[in-house]
PDB file of C-alpha atoms and ligand atoms in Angstrom:
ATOM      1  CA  UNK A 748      62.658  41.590 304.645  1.00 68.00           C
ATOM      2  CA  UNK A 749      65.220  44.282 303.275  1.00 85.00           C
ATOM      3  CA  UNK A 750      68.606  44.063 305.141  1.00 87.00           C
ATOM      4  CA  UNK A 751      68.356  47.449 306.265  1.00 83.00           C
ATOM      5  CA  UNK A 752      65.492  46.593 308.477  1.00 85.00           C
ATOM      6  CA  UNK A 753      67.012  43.081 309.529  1.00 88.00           C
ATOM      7  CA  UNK A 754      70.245  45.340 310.664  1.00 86.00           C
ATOM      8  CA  UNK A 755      68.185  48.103 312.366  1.00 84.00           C
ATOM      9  CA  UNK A 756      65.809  44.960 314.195  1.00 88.00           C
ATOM     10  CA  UNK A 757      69.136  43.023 315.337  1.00 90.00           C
ATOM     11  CA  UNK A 758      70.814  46.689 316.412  1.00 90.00           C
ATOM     12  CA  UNK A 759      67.570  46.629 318.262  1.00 91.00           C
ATOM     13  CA  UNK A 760      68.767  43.945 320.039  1.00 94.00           C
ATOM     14  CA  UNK A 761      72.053  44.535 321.199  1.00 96.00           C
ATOM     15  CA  UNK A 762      71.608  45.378 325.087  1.00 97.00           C
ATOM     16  CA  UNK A 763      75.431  44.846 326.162  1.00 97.00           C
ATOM     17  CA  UNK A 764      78.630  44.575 325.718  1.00 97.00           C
ATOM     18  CA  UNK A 765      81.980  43.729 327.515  1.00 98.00           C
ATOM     19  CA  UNK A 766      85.499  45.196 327.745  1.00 98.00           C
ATOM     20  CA  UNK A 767      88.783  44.373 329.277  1.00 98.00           C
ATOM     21  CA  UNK A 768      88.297  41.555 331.702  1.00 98.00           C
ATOM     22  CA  UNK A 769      84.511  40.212 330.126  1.00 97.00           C
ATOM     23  CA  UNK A 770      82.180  39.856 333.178  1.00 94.00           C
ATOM     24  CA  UNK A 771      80.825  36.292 333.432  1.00 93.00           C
ATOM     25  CA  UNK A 772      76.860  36.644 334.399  1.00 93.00           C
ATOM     26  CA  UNK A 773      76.882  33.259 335.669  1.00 94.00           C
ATOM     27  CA  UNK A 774      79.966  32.727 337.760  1.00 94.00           C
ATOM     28  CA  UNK A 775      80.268  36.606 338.613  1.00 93.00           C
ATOM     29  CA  UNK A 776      84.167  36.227 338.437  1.00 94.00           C
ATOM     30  CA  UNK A 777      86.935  37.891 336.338  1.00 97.00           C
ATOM     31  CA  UNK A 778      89.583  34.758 334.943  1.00 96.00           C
ATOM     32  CA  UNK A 779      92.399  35.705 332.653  1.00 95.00           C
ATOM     33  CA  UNK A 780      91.270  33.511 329.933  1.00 95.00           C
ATOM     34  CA  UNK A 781      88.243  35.902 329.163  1.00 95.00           C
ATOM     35  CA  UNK A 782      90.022  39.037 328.829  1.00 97.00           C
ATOM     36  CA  UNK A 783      91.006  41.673 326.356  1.00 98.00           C
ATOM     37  CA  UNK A 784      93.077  44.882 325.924  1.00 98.00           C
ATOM     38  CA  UNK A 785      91.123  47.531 327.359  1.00 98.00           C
ATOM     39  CA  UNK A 786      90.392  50.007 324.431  1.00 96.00           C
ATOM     40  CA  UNK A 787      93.320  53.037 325.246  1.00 92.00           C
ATOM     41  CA  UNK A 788      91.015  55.893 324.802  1.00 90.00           C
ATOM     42  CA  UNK A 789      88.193  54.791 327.085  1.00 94.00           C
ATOM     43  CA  UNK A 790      90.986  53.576 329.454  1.00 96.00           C
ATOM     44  CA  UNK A 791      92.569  57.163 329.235  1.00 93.00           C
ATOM     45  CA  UNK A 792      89.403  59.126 330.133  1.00 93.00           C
ATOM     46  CA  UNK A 793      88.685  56.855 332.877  1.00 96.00           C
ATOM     47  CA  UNK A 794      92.174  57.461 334.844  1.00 96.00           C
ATOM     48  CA  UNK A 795      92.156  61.306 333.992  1.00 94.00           C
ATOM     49  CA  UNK A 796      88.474  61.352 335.916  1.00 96.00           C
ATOM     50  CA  UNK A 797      90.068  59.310 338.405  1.00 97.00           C
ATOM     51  CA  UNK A 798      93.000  61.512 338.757  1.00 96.00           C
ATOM     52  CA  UNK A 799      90.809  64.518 339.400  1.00 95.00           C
ATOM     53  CA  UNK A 800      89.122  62.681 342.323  1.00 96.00           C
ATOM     54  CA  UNK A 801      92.659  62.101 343.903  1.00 96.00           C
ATOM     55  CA  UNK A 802      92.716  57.963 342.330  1.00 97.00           C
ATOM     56  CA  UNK A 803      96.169  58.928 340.937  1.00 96.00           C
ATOM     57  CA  UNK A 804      96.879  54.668 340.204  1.00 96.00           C
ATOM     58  CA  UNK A 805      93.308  53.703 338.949  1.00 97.00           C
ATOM     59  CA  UNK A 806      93.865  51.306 336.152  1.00 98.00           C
ATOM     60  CA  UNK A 807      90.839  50.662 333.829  1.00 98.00           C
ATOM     61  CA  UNK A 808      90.619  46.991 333.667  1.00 98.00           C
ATOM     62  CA  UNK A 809      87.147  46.106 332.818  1.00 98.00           C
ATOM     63  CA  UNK A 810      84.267  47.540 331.791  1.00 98.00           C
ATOM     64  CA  UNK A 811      80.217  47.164 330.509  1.00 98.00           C
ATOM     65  CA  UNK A 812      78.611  49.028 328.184  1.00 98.00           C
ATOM     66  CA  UNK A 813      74.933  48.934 328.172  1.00 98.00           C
ATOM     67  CA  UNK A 814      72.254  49.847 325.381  1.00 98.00           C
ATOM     68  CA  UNK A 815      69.566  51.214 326.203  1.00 98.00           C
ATOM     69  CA  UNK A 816      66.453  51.956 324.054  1.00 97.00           C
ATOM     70  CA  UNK A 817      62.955  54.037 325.247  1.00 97.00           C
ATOM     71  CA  UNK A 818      61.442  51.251 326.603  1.00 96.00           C
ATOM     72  CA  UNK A 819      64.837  49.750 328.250  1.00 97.00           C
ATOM     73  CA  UNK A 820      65.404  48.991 331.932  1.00 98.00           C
ATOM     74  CA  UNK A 821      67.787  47.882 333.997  1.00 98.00           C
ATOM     75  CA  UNK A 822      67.010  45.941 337.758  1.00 97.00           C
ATOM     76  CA  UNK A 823      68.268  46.856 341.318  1.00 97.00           C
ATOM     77  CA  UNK A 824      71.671  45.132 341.489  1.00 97.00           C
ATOM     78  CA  UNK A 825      74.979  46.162 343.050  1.00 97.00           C
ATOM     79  CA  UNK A 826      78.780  45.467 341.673  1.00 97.00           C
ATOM     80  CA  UNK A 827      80.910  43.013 343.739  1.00 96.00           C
ATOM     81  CA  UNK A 828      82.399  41.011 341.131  1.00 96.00           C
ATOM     82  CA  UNK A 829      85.586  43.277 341.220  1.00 96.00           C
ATOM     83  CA  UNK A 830      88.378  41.925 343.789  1.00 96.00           C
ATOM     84  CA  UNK A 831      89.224  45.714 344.601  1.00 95.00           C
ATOM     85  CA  UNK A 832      86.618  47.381 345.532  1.00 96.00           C
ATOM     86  CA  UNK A 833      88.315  50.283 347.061  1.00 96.00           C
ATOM     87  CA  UNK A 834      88.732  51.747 343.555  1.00 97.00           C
ATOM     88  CA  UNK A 835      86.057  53.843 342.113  1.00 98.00           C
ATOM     89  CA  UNK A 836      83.965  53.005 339.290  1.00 98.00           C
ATOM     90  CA  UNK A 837      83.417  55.517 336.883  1.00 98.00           C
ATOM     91  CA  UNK A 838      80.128  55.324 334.726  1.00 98.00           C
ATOM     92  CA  UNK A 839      79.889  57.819 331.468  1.00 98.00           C
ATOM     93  CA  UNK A 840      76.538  58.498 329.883  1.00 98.00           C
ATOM     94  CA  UNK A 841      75.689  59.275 326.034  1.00 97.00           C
ATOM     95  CA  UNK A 842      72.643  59.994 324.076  1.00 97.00           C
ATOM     96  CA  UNK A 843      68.916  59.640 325.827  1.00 98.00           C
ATOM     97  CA  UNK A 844      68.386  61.045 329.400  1.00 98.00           C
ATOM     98  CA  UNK A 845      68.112  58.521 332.524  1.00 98.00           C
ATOM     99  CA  UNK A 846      66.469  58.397 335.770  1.00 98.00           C
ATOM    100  CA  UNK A 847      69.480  56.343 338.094  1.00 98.00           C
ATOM    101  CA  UNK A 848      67.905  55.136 340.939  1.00 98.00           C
ATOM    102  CA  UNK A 849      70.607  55.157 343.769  1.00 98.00           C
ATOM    103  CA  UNK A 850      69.950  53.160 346.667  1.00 98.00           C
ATOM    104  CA  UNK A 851      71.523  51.749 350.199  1.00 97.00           C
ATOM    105  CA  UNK A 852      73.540  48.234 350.797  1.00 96.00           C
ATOM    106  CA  UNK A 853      70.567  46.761 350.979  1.00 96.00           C
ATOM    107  CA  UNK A 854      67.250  46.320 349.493  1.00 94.00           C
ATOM    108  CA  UNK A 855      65.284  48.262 352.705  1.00 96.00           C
ATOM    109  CA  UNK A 856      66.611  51.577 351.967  1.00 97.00           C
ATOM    110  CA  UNK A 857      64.470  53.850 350.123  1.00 97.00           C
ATOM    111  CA  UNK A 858      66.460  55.187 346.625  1.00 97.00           C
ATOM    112  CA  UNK A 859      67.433  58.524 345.306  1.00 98.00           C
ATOM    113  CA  UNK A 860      66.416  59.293 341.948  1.00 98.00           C
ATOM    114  CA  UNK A 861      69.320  61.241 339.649  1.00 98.00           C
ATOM    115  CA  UNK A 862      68.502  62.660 335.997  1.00 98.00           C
ATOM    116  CA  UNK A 863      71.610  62.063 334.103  1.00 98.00           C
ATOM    117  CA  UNK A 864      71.542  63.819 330.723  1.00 97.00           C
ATOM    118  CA  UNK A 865      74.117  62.901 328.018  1.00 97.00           C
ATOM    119  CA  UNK A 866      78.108  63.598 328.898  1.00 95.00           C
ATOM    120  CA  UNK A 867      77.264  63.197 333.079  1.00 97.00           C
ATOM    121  CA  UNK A 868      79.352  61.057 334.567  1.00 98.00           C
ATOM    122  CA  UNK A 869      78.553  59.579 337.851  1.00 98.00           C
ATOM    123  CA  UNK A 870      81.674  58.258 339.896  1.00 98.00           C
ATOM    124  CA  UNK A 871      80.902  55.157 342.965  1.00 98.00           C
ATOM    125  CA  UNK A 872      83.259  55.392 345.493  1.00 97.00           C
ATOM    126  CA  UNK A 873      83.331  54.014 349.417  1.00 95.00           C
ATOM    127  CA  UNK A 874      80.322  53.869 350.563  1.00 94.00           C
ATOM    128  CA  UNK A 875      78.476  54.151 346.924  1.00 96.00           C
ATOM    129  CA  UNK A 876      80.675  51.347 345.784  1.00 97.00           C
ATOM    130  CA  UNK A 877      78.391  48.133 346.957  1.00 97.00           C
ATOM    131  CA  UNK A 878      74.839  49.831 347.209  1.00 98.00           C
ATOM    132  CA  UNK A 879      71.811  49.305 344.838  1.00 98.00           C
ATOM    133  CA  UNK A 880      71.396  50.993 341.973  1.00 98.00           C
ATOM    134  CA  UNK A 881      69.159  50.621 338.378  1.00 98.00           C
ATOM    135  CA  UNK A 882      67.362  52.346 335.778  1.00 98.00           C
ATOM    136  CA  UNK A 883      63.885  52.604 335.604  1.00 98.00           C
ATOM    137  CA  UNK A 884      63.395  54.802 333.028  1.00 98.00           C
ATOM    138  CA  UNK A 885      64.855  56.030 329.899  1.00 98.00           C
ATOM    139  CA  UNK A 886      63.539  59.645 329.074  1.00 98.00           C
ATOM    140  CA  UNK A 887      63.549  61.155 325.398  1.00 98.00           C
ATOM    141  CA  UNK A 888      65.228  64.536 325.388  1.00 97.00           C
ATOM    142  CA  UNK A 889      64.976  67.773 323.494  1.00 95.00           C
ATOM    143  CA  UNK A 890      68.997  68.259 323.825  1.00 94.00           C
ATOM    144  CA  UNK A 891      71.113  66.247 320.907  1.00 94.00           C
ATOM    145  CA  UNK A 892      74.449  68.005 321.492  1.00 89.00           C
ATOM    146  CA  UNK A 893      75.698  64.644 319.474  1.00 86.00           C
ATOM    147  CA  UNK A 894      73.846  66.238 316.792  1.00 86.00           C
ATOM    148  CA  UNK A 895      76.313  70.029 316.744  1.00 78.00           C
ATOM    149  CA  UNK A 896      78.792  69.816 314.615  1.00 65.00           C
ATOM    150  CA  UNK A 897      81.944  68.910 316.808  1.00 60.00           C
ATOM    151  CA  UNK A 898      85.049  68.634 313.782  1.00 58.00           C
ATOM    152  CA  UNK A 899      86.131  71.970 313.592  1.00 62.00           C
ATOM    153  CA  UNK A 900      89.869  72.263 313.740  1.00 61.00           C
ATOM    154  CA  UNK A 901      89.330  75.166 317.113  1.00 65.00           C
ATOM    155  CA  UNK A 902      87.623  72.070 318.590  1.00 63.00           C
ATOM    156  CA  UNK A 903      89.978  69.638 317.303  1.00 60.00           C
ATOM    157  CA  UNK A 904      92.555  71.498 318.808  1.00 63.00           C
ATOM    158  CA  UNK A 905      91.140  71.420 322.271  1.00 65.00           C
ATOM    159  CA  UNK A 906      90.948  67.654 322.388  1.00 62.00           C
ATOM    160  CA  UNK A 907      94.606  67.650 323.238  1.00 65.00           C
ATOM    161  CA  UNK A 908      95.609  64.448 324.295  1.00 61.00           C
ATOM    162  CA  UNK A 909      92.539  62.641 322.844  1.00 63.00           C
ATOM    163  CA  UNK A 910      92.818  64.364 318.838  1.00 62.00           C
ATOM    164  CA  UNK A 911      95.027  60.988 318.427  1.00 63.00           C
ATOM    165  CA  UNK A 912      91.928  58.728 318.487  1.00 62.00           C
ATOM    166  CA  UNK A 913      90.457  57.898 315.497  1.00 58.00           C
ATOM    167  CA  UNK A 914      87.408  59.064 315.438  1.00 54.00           C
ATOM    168  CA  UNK A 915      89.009  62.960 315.859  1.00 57.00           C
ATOM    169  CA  UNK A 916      91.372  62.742 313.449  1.00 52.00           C
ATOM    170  CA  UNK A 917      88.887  61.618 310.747  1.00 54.00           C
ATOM    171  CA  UNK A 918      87.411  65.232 310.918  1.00 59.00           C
ATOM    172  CA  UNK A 919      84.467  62.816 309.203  1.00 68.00           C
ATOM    173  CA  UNK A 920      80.872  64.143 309.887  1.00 73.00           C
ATOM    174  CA  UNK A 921      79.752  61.118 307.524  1.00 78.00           C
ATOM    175  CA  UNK A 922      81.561  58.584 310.168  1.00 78.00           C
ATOM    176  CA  UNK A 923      79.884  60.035 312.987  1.00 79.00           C
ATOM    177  CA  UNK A 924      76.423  59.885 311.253  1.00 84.00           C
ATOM    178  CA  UNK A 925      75.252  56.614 312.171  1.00 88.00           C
ATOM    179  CA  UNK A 926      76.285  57.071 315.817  1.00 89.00           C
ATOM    180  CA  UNK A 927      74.756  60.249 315.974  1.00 89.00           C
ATOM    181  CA  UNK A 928      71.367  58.611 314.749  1.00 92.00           C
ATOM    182  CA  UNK A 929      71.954  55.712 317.103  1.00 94.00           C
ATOM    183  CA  UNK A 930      71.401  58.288 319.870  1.00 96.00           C
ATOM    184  CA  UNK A 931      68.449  60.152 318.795  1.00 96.00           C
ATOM    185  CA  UNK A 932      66.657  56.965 320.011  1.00 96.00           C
ATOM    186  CA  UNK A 933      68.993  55.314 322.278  1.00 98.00           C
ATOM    187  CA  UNK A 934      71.296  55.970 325.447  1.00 98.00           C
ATOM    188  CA  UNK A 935      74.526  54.346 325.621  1.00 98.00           C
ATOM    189  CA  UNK A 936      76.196  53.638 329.300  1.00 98.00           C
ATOM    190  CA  UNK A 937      80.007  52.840 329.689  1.00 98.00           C
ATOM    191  CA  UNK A 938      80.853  51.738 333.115  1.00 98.00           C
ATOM    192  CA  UNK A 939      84.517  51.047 333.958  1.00 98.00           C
ATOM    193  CA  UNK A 940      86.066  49.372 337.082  1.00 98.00           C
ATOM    194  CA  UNK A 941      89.366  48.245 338.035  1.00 98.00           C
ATOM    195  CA  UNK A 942      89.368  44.559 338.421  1.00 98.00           C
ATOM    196  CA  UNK A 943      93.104  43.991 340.548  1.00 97.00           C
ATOM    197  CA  UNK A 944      94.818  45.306 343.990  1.00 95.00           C
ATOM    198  CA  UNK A 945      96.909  47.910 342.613  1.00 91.00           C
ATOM    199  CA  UNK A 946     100.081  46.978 341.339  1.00 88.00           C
ATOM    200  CA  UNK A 947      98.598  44.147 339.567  1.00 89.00           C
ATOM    201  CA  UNK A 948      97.879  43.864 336.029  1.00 84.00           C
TER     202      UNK A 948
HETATM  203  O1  LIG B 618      73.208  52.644 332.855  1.00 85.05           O
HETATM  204  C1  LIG B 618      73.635  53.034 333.936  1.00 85.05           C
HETATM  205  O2  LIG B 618      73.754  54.231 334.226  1.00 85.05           O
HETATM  206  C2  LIG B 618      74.013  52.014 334.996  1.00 85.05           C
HETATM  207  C3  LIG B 618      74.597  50.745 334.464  1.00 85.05           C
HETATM  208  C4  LIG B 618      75.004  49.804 335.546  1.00 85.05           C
HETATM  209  O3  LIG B 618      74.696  50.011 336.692  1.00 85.05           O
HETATM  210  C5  LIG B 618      75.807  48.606 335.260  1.00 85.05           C
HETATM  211  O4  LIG B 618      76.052  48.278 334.090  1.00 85.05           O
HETATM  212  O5  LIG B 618      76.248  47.958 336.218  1.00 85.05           O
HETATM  213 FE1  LIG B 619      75.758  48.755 338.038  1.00 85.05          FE
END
């Protein structure tokens, strides 16, 4: 088997992924001894969202990113593991479209569906915070924005803040490439919570 192929089957593979404080499946709690920095430009997005929603102190502790391919799904569950739960958490979307399936605190009430499209962000606050949610479908869409060029120096300048992060200041259409293909097949979820009370780190 050529190692191309063994790549693309393991990429295949690859459903999750952990940042910040690494969620334990098993246990369902957060301990200091499975944590990392929280990646700074991911962590900066997430508190100027927050900001806009009036959670001026929201610190991006933790967060899962999930892989999804056409045929991926992900089961009813809600998010308690986090000790503060009065903070929001802040879910960005990428690549393939989605049908969320939003539901009540518990398993009787009937679900909304949402179609999130690439770049939506959906925000769980108060109420939203502890009720069911999943994916039962991943939908193949017509719009690849991923796909537009996005390096030219107007749009550069625009980033602002973020034109620090690496993968701006490349200006490198060949290092966006393989994420860009990555997408035509796949959706990529980033969900970010804050772990602590405030004023904890
Ligand atoms: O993929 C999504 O939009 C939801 C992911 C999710 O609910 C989770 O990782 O807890
Ligand atoms: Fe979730």
């Amino acid at each position: 088997m050529c190692q191309k192929y063994k790549n693309f089957q393991l990429l295949k593979k690859l459903r999750w992924a952990t940042l910040g404080y690494h969620h334990n499946w098993d246990t369902k709690v957060y301990t200091e001894d499975f944590r990392n920095e929280f990646p700074s430009d991911l962590g900066l997005l997430s508190k100027i969202v927050a900001k806009a929603i009036g959670y001026d102190y929201f610190e991006p502790q933790a967060a899962i990113v999930n892989f999804y391919h056409l045929d991926s799904t992900l089961s009813g569950h809600t998010d308690h593991s986090e000790i503060n739960l009065e903070a929001p958490l802040i879910s960005f979307s990428f690549g393939q479209s989605a049908i969320f399936l939003l539901g009540g605190k518990t398993l009787e009430e009937k679900p909304t569906p949402l179609l999130i499209h690439s770049g939506d962000i959906i925000i769980m606050t108060k109420e939203a915070r502890l009720c069911y949610h999943g994916i039962p479908r991943i939908l193949k869409t017509d719009n690849t924005p991923w796909n537009t060029n996005n390096f030219s120096e107007e749009k550069l300048a625009n980033c602002g803040i973020f034109s620090d992060h690496a993968i701006f200041k490349s200006q490198n259409e060949e290092l966006w490439k393989p994420f860009g293909q990555y997408l035509n097949n796949s959706r990529i979820n980033m969900n970010v919570r804050q772990v602590l009370p405030s004023g904890q780190s």
